[in-house]
N, CA and C of each residue as an Amber inpcrd file, in Angstrom:
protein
   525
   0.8270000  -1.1870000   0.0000000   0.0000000   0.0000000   0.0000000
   0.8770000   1.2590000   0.0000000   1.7580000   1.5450000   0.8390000
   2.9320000   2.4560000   0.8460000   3.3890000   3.1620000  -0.5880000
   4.0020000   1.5150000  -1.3500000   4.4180000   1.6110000  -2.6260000
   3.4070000   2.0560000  -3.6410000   2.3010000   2.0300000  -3.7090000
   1.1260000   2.4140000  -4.0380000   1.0320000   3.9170000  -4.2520000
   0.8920000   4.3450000  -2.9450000   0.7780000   5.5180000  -2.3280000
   1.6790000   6.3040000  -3.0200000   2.9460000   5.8290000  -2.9000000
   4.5810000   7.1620000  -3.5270000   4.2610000   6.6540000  -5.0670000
   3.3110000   5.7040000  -5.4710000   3.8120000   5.7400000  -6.9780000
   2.4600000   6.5880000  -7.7400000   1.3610000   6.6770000  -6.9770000
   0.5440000   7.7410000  -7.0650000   0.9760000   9.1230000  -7.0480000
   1.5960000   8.9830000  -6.0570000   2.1540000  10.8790000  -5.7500000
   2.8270000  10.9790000  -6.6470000   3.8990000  10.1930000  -7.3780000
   4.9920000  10.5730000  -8.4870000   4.5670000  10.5390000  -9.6400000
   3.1150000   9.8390000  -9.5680000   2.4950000  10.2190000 -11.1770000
   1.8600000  11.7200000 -10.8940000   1.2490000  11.8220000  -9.9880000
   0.0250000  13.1890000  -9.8270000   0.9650000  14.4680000  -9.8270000
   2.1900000  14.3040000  -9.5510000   3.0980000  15.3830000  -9.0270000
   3.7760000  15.7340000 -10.8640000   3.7660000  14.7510000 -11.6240000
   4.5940000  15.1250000 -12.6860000   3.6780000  15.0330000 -13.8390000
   2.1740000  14.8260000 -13.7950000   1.0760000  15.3490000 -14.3740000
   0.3540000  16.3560000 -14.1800000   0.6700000  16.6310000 -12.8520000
  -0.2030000  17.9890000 -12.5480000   0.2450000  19.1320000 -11.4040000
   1.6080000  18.6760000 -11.4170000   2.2680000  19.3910000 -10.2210000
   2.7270000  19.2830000  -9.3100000   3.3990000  20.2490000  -8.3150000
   3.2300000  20.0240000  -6.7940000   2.4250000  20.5470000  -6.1720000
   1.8860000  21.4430000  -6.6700000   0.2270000  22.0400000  -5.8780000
  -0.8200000  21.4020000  -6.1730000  -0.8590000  20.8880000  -7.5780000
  -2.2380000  19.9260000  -7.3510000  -2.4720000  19.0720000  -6.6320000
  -0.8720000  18.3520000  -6.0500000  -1.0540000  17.0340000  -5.7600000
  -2.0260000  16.5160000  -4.3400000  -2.6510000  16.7880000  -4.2940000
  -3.8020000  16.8610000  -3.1660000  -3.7840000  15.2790000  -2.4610000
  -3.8810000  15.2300000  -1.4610000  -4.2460000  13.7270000  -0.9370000
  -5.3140000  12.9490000  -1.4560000  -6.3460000  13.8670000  -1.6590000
  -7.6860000  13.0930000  -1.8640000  -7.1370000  12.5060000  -3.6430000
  -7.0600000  13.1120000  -4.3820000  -6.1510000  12.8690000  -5.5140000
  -5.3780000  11.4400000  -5.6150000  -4.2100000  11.9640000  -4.5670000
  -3.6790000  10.3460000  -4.5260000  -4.0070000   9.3820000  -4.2800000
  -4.6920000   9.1500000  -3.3410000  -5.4220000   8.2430000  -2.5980000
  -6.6720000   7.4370000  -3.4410000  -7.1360000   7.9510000  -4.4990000
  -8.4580000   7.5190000  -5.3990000  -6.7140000   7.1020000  -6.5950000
  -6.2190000   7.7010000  -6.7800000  -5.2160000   6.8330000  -7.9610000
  -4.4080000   5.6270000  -7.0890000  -3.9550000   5.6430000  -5.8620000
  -3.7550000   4.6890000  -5.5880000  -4.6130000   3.4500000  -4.9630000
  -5.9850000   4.2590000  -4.8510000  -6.9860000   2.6440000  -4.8110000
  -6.9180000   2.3460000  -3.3310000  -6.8320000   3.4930000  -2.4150000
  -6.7620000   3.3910000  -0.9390000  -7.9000000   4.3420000  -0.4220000
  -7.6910000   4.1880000   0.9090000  -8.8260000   4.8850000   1.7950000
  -8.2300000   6.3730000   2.0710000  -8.6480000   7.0720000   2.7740000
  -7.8680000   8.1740000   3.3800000  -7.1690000   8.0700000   4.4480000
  -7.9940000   6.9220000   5.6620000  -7.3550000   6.2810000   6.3900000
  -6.3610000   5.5430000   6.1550000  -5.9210000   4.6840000   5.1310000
  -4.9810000   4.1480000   5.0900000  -4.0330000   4.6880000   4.6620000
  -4.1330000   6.1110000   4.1730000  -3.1090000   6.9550000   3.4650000
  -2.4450000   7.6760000   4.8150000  -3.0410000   7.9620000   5.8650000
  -2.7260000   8.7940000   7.1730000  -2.0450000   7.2780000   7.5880000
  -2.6180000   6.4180000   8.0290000  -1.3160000   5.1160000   8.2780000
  -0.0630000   5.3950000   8.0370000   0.0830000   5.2410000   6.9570000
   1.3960000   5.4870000   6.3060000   1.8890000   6.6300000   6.4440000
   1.4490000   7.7660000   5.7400000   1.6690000   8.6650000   5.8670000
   0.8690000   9.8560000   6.4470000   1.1700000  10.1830000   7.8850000
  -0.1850000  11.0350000   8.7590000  -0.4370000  12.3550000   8.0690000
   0.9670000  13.4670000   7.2270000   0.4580000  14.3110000   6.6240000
   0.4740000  14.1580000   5.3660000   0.1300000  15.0780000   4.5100000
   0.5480000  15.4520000   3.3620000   1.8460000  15.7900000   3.4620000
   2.6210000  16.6610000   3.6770000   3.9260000  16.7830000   3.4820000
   4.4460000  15.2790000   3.7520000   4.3740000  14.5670000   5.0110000
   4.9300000  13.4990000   5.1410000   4.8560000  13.0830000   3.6530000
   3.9590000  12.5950000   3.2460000   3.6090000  11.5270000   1.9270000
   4.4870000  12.2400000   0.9810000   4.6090000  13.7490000   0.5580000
   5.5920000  14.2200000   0.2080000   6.4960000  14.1460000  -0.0380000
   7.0250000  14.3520000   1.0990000   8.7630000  14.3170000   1.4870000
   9.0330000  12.6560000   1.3100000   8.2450000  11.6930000   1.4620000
   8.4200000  10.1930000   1.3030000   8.6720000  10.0720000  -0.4150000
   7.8300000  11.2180000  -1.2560000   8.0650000  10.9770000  -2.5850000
   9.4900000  11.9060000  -2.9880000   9.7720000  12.4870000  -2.5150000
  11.2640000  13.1030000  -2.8520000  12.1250000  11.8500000  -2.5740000
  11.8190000  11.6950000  -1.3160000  13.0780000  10.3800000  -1.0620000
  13.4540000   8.9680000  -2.2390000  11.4090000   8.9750000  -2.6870000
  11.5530000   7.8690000  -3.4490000  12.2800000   8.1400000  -4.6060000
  11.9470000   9.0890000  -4.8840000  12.7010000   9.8400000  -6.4900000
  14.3180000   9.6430000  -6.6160000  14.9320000   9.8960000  -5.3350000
  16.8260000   9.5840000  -5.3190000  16.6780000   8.6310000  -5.0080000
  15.9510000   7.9470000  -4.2660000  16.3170000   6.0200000  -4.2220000
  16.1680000   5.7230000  -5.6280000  15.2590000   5.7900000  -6.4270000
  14.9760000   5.2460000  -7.7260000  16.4740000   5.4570000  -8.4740000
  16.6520000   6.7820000  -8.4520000  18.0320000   7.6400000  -9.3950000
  19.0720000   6.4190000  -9.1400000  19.1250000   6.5050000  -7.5560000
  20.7140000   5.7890000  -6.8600000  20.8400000   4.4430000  -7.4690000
  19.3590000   3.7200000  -7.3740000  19.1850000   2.4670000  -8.1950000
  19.8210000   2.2320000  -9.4330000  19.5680000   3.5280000 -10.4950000
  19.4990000   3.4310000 -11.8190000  21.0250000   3.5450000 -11.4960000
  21.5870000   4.4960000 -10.8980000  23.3230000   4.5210000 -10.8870000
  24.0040000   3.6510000 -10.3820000  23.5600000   2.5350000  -9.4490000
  23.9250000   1.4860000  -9.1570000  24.1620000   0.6120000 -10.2990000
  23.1290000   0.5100000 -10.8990000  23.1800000  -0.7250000 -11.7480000
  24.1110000  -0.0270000 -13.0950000  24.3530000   1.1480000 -12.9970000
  25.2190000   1.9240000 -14.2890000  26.3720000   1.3270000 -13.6710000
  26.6200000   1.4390000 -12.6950000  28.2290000   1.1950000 -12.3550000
  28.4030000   0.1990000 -11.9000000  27.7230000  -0.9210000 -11.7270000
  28.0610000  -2.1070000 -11.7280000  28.5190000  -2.9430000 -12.9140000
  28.6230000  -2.2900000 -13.8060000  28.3060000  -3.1570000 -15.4480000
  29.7830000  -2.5830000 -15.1480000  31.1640000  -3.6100000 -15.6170000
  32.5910000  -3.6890000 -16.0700000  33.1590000  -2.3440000 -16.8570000
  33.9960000  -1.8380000 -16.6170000  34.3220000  -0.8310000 -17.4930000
  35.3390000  -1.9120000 -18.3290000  34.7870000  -1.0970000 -19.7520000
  36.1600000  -1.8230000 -20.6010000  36.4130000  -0.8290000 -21.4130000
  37.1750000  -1.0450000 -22.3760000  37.9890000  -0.2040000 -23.1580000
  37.6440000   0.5290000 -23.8970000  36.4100000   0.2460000 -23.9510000
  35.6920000   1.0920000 -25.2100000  34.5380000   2.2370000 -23.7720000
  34.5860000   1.7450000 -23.0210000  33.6540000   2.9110000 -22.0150000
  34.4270000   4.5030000 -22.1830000  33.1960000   5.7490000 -22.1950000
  33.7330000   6.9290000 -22.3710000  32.5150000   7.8270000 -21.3980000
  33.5120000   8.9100000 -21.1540000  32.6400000   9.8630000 -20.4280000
  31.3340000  10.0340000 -21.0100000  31.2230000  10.2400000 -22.3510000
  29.7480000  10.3680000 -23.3840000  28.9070000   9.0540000 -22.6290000
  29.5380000   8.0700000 -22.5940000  28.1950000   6.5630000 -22.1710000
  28.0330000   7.1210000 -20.5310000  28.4840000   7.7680000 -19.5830000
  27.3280000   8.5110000 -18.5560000  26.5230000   9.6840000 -19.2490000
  26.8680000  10.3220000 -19.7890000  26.3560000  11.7910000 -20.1700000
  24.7910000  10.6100000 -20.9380000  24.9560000   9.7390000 -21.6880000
  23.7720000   9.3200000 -22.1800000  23.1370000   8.4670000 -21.1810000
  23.4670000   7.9680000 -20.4400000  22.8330000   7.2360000 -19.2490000
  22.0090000   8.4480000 -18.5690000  23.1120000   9.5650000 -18.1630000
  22.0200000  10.5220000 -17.5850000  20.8940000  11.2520000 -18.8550000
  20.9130000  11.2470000 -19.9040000  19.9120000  11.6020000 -20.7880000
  18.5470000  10.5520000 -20.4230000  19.0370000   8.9960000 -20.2760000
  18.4730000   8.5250000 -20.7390000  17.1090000   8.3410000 -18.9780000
  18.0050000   8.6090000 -17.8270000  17.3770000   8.7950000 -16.5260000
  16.5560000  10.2370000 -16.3300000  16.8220000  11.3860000 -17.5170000
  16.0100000  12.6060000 -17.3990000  14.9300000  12.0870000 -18.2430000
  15.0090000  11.5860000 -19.3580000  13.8710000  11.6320000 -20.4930000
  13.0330000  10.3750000 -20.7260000  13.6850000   9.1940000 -19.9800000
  12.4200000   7.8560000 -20.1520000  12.2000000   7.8280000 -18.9040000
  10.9060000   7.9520000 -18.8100000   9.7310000   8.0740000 -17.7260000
   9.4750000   9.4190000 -16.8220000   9.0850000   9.4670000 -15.8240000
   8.8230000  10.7890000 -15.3320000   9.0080000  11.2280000 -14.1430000
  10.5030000  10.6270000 -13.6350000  11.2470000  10.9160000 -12.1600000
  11.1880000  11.9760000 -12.8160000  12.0390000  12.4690000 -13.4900000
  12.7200000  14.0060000 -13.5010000  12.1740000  15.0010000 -13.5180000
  10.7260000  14.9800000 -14.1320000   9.5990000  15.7150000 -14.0220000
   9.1480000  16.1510000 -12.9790000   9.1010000  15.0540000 -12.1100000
   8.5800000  15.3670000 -10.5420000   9.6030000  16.0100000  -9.8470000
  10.8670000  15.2870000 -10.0040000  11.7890000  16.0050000  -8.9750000
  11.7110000  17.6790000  -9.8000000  11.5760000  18.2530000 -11.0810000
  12.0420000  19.7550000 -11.0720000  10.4370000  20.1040000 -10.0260000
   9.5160000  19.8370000 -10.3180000   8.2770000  20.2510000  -9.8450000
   8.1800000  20.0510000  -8.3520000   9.2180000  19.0350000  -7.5270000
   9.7360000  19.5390000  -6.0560000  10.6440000  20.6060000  -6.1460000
  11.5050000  20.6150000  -6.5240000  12.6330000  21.3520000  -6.5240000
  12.2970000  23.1380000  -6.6250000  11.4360000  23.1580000  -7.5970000
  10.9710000  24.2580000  -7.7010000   9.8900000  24.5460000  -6.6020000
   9.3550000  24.1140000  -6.3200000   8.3200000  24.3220000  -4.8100000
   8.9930000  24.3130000  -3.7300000  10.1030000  23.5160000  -3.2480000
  10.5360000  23.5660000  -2.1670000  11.1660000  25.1700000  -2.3020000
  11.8590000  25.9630000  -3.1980000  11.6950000  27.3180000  -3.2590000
  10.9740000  28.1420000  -2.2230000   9.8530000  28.0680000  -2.1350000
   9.1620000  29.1470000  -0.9850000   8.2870000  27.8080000  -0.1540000
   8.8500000  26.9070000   0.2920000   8.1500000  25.7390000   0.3220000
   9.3930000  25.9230000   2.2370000   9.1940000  25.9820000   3.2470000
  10.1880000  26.0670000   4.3380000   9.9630000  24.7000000   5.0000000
   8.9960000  24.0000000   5.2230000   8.8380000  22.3820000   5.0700000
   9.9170000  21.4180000   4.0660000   9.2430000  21.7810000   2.6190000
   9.6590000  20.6800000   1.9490000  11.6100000  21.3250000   2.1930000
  11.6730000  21.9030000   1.7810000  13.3100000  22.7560000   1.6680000
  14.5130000  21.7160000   1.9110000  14.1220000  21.4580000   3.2680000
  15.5860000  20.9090000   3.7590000  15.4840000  19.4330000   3.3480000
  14.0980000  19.2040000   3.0820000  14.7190000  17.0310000   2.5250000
  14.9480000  16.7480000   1.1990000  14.4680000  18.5520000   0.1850000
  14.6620000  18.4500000  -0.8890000  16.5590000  19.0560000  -1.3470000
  16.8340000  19.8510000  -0.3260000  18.0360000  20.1560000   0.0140000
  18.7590000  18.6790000  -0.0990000  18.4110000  17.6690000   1.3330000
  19.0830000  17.2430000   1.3520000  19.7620000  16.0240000   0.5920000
  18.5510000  15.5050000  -0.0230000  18.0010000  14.7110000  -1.3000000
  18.9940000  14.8850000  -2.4340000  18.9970000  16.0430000  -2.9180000
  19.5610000  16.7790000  -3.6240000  21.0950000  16.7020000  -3.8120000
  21.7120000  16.8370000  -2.5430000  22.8880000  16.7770000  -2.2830000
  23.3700000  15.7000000  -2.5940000  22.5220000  14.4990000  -1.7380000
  22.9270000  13.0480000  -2.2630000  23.1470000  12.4790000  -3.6940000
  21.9170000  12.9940000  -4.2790000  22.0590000  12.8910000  -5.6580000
  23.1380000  13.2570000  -6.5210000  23.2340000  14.6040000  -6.5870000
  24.6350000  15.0750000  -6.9780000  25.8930000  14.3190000  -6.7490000
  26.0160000  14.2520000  -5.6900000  27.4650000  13.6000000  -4.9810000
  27.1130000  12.2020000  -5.8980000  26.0110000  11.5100000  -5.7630000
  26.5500000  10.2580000  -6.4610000  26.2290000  10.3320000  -8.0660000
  25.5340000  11.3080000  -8.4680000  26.3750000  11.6720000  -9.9480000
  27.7040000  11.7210000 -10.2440000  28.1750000  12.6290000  -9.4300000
  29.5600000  13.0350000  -9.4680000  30.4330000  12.0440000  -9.5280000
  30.3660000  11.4720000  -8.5970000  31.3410000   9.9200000  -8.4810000
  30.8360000   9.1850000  -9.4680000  29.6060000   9.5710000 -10.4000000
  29.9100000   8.5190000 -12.1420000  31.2740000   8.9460000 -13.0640000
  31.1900000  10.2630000 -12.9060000  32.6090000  10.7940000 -13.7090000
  33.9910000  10.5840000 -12.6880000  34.2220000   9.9470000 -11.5900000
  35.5900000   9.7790000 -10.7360000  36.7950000   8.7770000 -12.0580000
  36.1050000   7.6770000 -13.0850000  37.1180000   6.9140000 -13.3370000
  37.5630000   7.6590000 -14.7970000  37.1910000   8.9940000 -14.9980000
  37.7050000   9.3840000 -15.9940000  38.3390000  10.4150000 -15.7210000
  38.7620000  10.5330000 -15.0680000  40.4680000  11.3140000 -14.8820000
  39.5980000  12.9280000 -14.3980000  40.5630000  13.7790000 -13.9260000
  40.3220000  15.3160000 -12.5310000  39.6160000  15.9050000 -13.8940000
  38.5250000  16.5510000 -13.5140000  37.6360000  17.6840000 -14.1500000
  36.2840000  16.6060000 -14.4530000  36.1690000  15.2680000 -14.3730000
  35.4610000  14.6770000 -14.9550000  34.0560000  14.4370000 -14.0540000
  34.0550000  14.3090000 -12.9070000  32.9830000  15.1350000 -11.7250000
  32.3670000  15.7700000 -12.1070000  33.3890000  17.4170000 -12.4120000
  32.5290000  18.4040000 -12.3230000  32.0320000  18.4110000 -13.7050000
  32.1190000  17.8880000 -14.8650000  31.4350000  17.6780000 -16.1300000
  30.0620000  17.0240000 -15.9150000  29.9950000  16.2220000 -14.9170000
  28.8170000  15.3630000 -15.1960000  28.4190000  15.9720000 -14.4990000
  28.7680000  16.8990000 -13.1150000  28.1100000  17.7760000 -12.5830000
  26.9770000  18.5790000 -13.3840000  27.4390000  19.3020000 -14.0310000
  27.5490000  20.5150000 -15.3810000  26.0250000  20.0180000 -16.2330000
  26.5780000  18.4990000 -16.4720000  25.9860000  17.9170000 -17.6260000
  24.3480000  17.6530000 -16.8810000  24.3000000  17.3700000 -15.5980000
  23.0740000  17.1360000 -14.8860000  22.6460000  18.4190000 -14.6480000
  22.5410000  19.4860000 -14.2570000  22.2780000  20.8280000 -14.5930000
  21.8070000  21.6900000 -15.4760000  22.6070000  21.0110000 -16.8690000
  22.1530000  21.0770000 -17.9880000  20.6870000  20.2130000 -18.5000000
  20.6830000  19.2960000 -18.2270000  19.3340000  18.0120000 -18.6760000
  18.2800000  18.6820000 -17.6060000  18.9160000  19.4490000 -16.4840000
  17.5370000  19.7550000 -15.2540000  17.4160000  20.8900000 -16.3660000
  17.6630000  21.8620000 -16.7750000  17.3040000  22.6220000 -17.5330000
  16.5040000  22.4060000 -19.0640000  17.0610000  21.3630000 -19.2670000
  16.0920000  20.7930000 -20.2350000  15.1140000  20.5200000 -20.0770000
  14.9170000  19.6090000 -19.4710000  13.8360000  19.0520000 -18.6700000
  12.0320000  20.0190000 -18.6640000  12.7550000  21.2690000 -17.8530000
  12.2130000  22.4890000 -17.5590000  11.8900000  23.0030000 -19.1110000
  12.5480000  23.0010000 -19.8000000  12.5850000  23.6150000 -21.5100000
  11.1670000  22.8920000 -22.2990000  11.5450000  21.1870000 -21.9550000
  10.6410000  20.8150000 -22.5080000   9.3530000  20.7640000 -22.0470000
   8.8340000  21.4430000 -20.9980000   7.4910000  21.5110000 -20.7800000
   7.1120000  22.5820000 -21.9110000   7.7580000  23.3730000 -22.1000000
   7.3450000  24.4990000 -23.1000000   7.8020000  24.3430000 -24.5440000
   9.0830000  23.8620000 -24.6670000   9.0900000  23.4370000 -26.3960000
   9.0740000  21.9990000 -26.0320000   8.2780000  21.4620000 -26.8720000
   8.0680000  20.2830000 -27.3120000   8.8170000  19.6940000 -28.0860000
  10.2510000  20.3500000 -28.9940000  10.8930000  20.1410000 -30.3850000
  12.2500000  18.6610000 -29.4830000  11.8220000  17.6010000 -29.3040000
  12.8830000  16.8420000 -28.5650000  13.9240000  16.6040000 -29.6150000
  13.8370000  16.3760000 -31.1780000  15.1270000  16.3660000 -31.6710000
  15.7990000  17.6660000 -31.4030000  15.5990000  18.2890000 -31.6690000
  15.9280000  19.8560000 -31.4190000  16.7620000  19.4070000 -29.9300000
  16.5520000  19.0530000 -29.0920000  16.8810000  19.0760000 -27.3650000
  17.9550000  17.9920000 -27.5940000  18.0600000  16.8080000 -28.3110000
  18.9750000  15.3990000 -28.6480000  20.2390000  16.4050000 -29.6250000
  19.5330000  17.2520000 -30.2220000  21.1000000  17.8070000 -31.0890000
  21.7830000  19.0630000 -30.1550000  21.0510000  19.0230000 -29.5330000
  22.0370000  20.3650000 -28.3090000  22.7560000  19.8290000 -27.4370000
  22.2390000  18.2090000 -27.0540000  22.6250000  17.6930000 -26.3040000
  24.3130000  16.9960000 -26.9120000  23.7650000  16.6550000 -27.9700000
  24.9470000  15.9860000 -28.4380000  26.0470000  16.9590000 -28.9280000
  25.6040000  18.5070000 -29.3520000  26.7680000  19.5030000 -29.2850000
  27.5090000  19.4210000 -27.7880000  26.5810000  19.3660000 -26.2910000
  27.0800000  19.4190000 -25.5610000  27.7830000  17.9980000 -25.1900000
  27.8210000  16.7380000 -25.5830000  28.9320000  15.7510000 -25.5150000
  29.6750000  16.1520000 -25.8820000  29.9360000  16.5380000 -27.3970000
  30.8890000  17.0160000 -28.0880000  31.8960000  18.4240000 -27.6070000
  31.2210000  19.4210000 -26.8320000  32.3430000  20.1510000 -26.3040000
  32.6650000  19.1950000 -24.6780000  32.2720000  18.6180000 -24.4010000
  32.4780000  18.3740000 -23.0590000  33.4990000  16.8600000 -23.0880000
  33.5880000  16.3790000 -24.0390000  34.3670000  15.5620000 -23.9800000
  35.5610000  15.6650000 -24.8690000
């Protein structure tokens, strides 16, 4: 039911916001009571802040299993830069997290778990670029910054080849 619950909020949150995302909302998409939604989670923010968390567990997952796969000889800084393309643009973590990110803004609740969330994330971006030699961190740093900005772009232009050839100018100076 839990899992239910955060996978409701992460659809409602990146279809319709962070202000829409209303309890009563979630709770009819996840096929629960209201009571059983206060179980789990007693506020709204709680249920919240439980979906920020879920959003970098999911990420950490996806980077787990990136860096578990062997580096060999042919691996290049470009195969993270497209791994992280491919964790902004198939499916709709990234959506939700700009639509926290941007609320926790005047948001003094959400702030500090989206702060801290945040931090984590980064840091273990960062350590995807550690086996390609000093500056290579702060590239993928750069490069995730860049896709959050995209991200944000494409709610308003829709042109995604357009967004795949900027992207790939930006492999191309960055590597």
């Amino acid at each position: 039911m839990r899992a239910r619950l955060l996978e409701a909020t992460l659809e409602i949150i990146a279809e319709e916001g962070w202000a829409n995302a209303s309890t009563q909302k979630i709770c009819k998409r996840a096929g629960v009571s209201r009571g059983a939604q206060t179980h789990h989670f007693p506020t709204k923010d709680s249920l919240l802040i439980a979906a920020v968390q879920e959003i970098v567990a999911r990420y950490q997952r996806d980077i787990d299993t990136a860096t578990s796969r062997p580096d060999g000889p042919d691996q290049h800084l470009e195969d993270v830069f497209d791994f992280l393309w491919g964790a902004c643009f198939e499916g709709n973590l990234l959506n939700s997290w700009m639509e926290v990110m941007v609320a926790s803004r005047t948001d003094a609740v959400l702030r500090p778990a989206v702060r801290e969330t945040d931090q984590t994330a980064v840091t273990a971006m960062r350590a995807l670029g550690d086996p390609y030699g000093p500056g290579a961190a702060d590239l993928v740093e750069l490069t995730v910054y860049l896709l959050r900005g995209m991200v944000v772009q494409a709610g308003v232009h829709l042109d995604d080849e357009n967004r795949r050839k900027l992207f790939e100018v930006w492999k191309k100076i960055a590597c």
